[in-house]
Coordinates of C-alpha atoms in Angstrom, one line a residue:
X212 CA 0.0 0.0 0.0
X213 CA 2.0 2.8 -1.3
X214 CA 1.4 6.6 0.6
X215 CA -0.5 7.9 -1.9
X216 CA -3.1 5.5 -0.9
X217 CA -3.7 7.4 2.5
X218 CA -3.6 10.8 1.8
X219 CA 0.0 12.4 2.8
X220 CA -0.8 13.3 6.0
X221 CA 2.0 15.8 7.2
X222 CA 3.8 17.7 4.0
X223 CA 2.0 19.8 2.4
X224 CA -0.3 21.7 5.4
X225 CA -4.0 22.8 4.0
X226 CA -3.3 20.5 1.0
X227 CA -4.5 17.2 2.3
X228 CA -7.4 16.3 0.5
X229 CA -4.9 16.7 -2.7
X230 CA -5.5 20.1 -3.3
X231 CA -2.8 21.1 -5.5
X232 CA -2.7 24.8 -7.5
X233 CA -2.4 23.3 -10.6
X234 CA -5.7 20.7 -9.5
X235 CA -4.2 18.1 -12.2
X236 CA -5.5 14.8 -10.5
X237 CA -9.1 15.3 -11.0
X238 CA -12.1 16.1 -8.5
X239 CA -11.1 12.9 -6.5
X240 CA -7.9 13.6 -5.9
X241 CA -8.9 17.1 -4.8
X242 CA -11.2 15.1 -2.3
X243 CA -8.3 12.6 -1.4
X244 CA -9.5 10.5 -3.4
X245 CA -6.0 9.2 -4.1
X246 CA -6.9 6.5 -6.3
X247 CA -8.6 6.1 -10.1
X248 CA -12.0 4.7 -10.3
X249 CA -12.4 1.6 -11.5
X250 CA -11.8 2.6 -15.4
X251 CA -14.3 1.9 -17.7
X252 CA -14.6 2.3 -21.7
X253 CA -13.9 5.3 -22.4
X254 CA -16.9 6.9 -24.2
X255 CA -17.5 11.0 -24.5
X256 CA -20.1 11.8 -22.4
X257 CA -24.1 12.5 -23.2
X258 CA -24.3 13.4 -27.0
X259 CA -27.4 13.1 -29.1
X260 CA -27.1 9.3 -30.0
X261 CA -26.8 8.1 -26.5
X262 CA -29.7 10.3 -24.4
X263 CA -33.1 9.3 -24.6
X264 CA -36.0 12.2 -25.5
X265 CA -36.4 13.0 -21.2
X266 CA -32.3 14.1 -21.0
X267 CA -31.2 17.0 -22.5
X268 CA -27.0 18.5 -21.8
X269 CA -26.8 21.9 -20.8
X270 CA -22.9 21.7 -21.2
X271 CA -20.4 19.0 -22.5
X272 CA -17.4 21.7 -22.2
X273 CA -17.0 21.3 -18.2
X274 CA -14.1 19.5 -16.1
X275 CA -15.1 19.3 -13.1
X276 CA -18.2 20.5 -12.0
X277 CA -18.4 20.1 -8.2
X278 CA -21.9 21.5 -7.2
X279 CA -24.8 22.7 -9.0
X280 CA -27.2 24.7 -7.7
X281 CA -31.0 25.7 -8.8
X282 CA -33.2 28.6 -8.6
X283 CA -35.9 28.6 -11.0
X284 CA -35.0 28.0 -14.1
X285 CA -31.1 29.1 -13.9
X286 CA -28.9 27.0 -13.0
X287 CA -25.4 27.4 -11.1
X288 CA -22.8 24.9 -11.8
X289 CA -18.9 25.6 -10.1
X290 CA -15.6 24.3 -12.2
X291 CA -13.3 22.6 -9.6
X292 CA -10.7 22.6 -12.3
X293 CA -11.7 26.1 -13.8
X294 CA -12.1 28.0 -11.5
X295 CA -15.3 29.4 -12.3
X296 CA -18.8 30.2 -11.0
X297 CA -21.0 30.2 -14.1
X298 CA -24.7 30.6 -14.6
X299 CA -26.8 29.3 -17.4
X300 CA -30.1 31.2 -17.5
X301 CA -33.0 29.6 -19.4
X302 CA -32.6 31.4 -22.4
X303 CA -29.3 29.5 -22.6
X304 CA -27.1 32.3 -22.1
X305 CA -23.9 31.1 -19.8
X306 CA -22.4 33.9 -17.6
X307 CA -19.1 33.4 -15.9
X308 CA -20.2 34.7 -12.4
X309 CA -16.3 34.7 -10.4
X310 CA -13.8 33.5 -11.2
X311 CA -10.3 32.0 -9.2
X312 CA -7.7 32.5 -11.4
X313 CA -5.1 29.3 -10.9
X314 CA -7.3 28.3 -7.9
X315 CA -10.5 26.3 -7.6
X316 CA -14.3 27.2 -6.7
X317 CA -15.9 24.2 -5.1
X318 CA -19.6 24.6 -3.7
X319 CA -22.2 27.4 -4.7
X320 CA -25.6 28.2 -3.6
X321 CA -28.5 30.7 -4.4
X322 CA -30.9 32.1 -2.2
X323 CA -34.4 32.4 -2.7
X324 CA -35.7 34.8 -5.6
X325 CA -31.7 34.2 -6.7
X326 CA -30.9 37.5 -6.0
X327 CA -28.1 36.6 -3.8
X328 CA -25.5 34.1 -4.1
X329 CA -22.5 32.5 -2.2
X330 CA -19.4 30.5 -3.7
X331 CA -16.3 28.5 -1.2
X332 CA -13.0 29.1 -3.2
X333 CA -9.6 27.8 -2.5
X334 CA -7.1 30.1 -4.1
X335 CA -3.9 29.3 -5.7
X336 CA -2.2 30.3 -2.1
X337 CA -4.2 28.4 0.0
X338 CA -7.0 31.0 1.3
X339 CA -10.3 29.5 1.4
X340 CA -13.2 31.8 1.2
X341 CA -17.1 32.4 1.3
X342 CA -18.0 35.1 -0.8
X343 CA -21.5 36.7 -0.6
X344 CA -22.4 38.4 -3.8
X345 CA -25.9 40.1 -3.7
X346 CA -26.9 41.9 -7.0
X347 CA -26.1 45.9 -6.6
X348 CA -24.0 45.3 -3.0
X349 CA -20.2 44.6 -2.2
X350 CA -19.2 41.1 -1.4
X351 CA -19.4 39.7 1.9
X352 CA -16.3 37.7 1.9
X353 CA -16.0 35.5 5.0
X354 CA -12.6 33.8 5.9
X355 CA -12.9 30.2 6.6
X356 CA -9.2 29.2 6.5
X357 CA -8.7 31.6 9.6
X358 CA -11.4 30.6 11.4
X359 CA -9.8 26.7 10.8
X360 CA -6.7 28.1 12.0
X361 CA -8.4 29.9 15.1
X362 CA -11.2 27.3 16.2
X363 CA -10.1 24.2 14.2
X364 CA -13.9 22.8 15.4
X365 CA -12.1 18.8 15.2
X366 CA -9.1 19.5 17.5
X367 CA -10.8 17.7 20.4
X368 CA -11.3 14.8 18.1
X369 CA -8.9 11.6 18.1
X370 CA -8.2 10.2 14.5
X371 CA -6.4 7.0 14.0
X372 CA -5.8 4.2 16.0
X373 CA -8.3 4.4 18.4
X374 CA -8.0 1.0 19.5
X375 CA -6.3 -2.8 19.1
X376 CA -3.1 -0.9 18.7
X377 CA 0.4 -2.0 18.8
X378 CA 3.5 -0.5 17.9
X379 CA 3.8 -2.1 14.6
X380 CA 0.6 -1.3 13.6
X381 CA 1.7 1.8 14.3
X382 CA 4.8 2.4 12.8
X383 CA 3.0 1.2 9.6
X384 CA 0.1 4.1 9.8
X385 CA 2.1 6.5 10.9
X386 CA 4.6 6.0 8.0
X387 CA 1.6 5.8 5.2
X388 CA 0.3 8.8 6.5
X389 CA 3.5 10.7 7.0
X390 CA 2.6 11.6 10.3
X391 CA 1.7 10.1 13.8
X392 CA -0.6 6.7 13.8
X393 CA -2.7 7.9 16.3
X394 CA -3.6 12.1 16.3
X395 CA -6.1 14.9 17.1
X396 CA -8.0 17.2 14.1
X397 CA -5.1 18.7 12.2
X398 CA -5.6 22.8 11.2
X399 CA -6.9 22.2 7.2
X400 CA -9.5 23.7 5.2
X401 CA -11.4 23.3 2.2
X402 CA -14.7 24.2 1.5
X403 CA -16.1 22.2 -0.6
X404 CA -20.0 23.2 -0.6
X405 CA -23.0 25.7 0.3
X406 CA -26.1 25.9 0.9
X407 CA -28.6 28.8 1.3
X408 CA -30.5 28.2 5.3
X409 CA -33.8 29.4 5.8
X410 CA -32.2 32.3 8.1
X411 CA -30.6 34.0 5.6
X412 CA -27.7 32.7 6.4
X413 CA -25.2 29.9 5.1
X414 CA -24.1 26.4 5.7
X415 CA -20.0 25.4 4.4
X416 CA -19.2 22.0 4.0
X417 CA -15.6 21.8 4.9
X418 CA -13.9 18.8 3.4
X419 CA -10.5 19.1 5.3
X420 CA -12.2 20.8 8.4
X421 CA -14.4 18.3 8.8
X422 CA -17.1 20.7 10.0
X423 CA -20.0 22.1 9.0
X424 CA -20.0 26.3 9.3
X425 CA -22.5 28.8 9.5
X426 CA -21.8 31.9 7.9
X427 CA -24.2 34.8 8.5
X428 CA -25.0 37.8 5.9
X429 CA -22.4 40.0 7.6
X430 CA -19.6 37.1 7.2
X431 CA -19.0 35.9 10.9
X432 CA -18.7 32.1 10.9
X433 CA -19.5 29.6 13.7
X434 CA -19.8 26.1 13.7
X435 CA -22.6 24.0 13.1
X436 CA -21.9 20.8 13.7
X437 CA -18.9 18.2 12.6
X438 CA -18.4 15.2 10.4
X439 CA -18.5 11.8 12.6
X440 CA -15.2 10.3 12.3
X441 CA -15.5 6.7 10.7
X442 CA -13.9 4.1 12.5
X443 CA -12.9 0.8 10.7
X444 CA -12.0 -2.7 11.8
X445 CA -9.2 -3.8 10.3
X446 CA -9.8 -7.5 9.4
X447 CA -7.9 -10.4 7.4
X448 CA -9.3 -9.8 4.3
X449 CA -9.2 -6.1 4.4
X450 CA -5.4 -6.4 5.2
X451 CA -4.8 -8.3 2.4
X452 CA -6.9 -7.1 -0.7
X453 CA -4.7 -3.4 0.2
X454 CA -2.1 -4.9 1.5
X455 CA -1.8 -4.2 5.4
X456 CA 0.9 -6.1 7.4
X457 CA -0.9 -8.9 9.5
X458 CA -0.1 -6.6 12.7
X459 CA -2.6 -4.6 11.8
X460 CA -5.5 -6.8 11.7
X461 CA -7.8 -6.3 14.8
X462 CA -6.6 -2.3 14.9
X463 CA -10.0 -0.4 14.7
X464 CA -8.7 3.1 12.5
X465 CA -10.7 6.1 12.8
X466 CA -10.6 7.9 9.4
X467 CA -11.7 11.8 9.1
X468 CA -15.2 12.0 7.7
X469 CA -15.2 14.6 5.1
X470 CA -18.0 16.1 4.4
X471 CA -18.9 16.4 0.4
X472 CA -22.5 18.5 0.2
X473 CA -24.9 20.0 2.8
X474 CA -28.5 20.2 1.3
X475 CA -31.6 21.9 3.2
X476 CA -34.7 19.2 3.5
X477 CA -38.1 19.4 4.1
X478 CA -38.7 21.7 7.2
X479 CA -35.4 23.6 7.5
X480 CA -33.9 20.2 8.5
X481 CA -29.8 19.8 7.4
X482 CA -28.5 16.7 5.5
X483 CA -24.8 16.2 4.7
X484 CA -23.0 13.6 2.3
X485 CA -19.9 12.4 3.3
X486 CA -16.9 10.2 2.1
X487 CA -15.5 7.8 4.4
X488 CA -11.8 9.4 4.7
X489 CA -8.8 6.7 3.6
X490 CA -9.0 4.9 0.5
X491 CA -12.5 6.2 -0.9
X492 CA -11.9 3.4 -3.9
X493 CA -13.7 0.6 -3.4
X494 CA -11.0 -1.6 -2.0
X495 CA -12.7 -1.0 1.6
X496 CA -16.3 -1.5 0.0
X497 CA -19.2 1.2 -0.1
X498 CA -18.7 3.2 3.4
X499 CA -20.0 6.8 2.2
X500 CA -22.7 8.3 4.2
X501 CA -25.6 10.7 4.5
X502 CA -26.5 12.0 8.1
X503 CA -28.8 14.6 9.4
X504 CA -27.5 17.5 11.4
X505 CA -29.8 18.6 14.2
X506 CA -29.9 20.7 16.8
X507 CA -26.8 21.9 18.7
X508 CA -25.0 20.0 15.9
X509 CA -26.0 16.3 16.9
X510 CA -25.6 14.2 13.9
X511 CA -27.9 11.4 12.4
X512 CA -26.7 8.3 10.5
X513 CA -29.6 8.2 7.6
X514 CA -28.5 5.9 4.6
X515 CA -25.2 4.5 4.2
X516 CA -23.0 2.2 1.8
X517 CA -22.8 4.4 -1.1
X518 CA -19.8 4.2 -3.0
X519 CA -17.7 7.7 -3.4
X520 CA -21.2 9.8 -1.6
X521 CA -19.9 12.9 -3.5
X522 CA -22.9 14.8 -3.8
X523 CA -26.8 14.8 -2.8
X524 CA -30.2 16.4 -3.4
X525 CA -32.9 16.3 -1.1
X526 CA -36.6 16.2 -2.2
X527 CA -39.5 16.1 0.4
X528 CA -38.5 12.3 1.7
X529 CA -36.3 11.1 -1.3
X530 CA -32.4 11.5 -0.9
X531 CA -30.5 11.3 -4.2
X532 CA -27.0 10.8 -4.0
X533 CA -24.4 10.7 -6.5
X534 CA -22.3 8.0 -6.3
X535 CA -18.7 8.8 -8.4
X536 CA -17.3 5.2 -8.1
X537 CA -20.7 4.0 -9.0
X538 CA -21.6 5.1 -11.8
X539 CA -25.5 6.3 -10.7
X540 CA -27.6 8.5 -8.5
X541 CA -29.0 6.3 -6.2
X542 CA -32.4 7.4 -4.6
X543 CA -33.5 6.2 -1.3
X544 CA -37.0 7.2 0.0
X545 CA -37.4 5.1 3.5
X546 CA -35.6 1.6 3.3
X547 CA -35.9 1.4 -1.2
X548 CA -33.6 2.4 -3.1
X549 CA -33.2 2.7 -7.2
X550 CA -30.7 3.9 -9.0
X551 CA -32.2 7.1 -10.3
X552 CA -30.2 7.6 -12.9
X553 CA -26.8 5.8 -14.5
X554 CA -23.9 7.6 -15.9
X555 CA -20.0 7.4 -15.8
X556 CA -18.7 9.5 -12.8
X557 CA -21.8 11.8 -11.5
X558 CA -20.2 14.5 -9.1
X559 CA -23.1 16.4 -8.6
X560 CA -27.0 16.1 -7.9
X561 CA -29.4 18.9 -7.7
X562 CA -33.0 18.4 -8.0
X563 CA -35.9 21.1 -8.7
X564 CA -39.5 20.5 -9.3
X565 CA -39.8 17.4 -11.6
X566 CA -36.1 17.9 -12.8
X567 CA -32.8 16.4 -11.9
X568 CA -29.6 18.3 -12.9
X569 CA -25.9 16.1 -13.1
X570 CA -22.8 17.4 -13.1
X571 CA -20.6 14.8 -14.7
X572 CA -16.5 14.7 -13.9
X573 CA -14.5 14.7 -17.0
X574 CA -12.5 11.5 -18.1
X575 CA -9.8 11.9 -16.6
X576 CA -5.7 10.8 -17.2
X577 CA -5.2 10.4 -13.3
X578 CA -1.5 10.0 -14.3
X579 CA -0.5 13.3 -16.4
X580 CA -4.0 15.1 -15.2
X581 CA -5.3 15.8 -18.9
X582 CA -9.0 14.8 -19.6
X583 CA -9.2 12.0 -22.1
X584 CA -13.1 13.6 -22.9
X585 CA -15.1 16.3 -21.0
X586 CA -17.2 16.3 -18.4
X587 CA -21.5 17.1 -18.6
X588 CA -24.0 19.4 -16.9
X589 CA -27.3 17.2 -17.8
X590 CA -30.8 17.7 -16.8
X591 CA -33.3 14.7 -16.6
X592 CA -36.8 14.8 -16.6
X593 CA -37.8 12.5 -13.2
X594 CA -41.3 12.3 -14.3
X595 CA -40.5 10.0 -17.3
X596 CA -38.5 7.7 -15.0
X597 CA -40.2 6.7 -11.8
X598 CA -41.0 3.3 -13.0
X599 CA -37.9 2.5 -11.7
X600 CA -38.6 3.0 -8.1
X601 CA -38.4 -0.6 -6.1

């Protein structure tokens, strides 16, 4: 198990979750998703020929479009590897909205009446942002990296070997991560989505935090709740299919949960996606997560054992969640589940009305970093496809 496959733990501060300036390893890698995907043919994306009358592409000329948001019939997609903060309106005009010039923006969201909008951006030095932009006022811009630096919400949290330890088993972590096998919420952040609260204010998904802000309308931050570390048993056959030492069977591992999307559901009630921290391929099986944040930042367990839980959408009782490493948004509504939709690496899941909108991650060359064929911002008409429920 080489070091990439846990994420570099200690050398590069604030660049953890694979964040480099240059973003050449894809959306996963920017997640710490240190490995490929499980390749499959490669295809271009959408096109006439392969989308049935109820699908129709909004854009086939995108890289990595992390989040998308909605608000009526304009939609706001982000370009992890772009930089950009674009709208389409439904005209079909596409304006670039902000732009991070060799740094990234991650989540967006738009408030009600879409006359104010936020964006998390990284930039090429490391600063990670909120920015507020209301039509005819300055930017709110709210600093999340100092508040990581200040508060660092996980610092009271043990990652690592958190039991079944011994000190070969530690040597072993502590060398694939770089750092110490056993270790408290390192100072990191990267904010990775938004979305609008019914206060007026808004929620940050932190992906290297591991935290859950709240920003208010004047930009001061607070925390909201974090992402439940996720412990893992270290058994035989896990050992061996990534290639563990035997001294580390029987070592339970706490991995960081890093929260990918936070989504408003019915009643002002909070629902976060996250990835399972360590390998997020699917050497350790299908360990991403959905919870509900609730009051005083107590967090819920709601559906589990998606594979890569990079995004979700939340409508009335029906999660959707896109699944990168499995090829589909799966929707679960009370214990069914259906795979909503299939497609090669969805990153992003928004749903509106009777309409589902997919941001697809480019093909990407994990070695040099150079897409092999574009990415896709796709809409899908739901009402066409509900026979596939149960």
């Amino acid at each position: 198990m080489s070091s990439s496959r846990l994420r570099a733990r200690h050398q590069h501060p604030g660049r953890r979750r694979g964040l480099r300036p240059v973003l050449a390893a894809a959306a996963a890698a920017v997640l710490g998703l240190s490995l490929a995907p499980p390749t499959s043919a490669a295809r271009p994306p959408g096109g006439p020929e392969g989308h049935p009358r109820w699908v129709s592409t909004i854009d086939d000329s995108v890289l990595a479009p992390f989040q998308l948001a909605v608000e009526g019939r304009d939609v706001y997609a982000t370009d992890g590897f772009l930089g950009t903060l674009t709208r389409y309106s439904r005209s079909g005009t596409k304006t670039v909205l902000a732009r991070v010039e060799g740094g990234e923006i991650a989540g967006v969201d738009v408030a009600k009446g879409g006359r104010t909008w936020a964006y998390a951006s990284t930039s090429s030095d490391g600063r990670s942002l909120l920015t507020i932009q209301s039509r005819g006022r300055a930017d709110v811009v709210a600093d999340l990296g100092a508040y990581e630096q200040t508060v660092n919400p996980d610092q009271g949290v043990t990652y690592g070997i958190i039991a079944g330890g011994n000190p070969c088993a530690e040597e072993v972590f502590g060398g694939l991560t770089g750092g110490q096998a056993t270790y408290t919420g390192i100072v990191e952040s990267h904010p990775y989505a938004v979305a609008a609260l019914p206060d007026g204010s808004w929620a940050v998904a932190d992906a290297a935090g591991n935290s859950v802000l709240r920003v208010d309308r004047r930009g001061r931050i607070s925390t909201l709740a974090l992402a439940p570390r996720r412990p893992l048993l270290i058994t035989q056959e896990i050992a061996t299919s990534i290639g563990l030492p035997d001294c580390t069977v029987g070592v339970t591992y706490a991995f960081e949960g890093v929260p990918t999307d936070v989504e408003v559901g019915p009643r002002g009630r909070l629902y976060m996606s996250s990835l399972p921290g360590g390998p997020e391929d699917p050497s350790l099986g299908a360990r991403g997560a959905v919870f509900t944040i609730g009051r005083h930042g107590a967090v819920t367990k709601v559906a589990s054992g998606f594979l890569g839980a990079t995004n979700l959408a939340v409508q009335g009782d029906t999660l959707y969640v896109a699944e990168l490493f499995g090829g589909q948004v799966t929707a679960v509504h009370g214990r069914h589940r259906w795979a909503a939709y299939r497609m090669e690496r969805p990153l992003a899941v928004e749903v509106s009305g009777r309409t589902m909108y997919l941001g697809q991650l480019a093909d990407i060359d994990f070695e040099t970093g150079t897409p092999r064929a574009p990415g896709s911002i796709v809409k899908v008409s739901l009402r066409h496809h509900h026979h596939h429920h149960h």
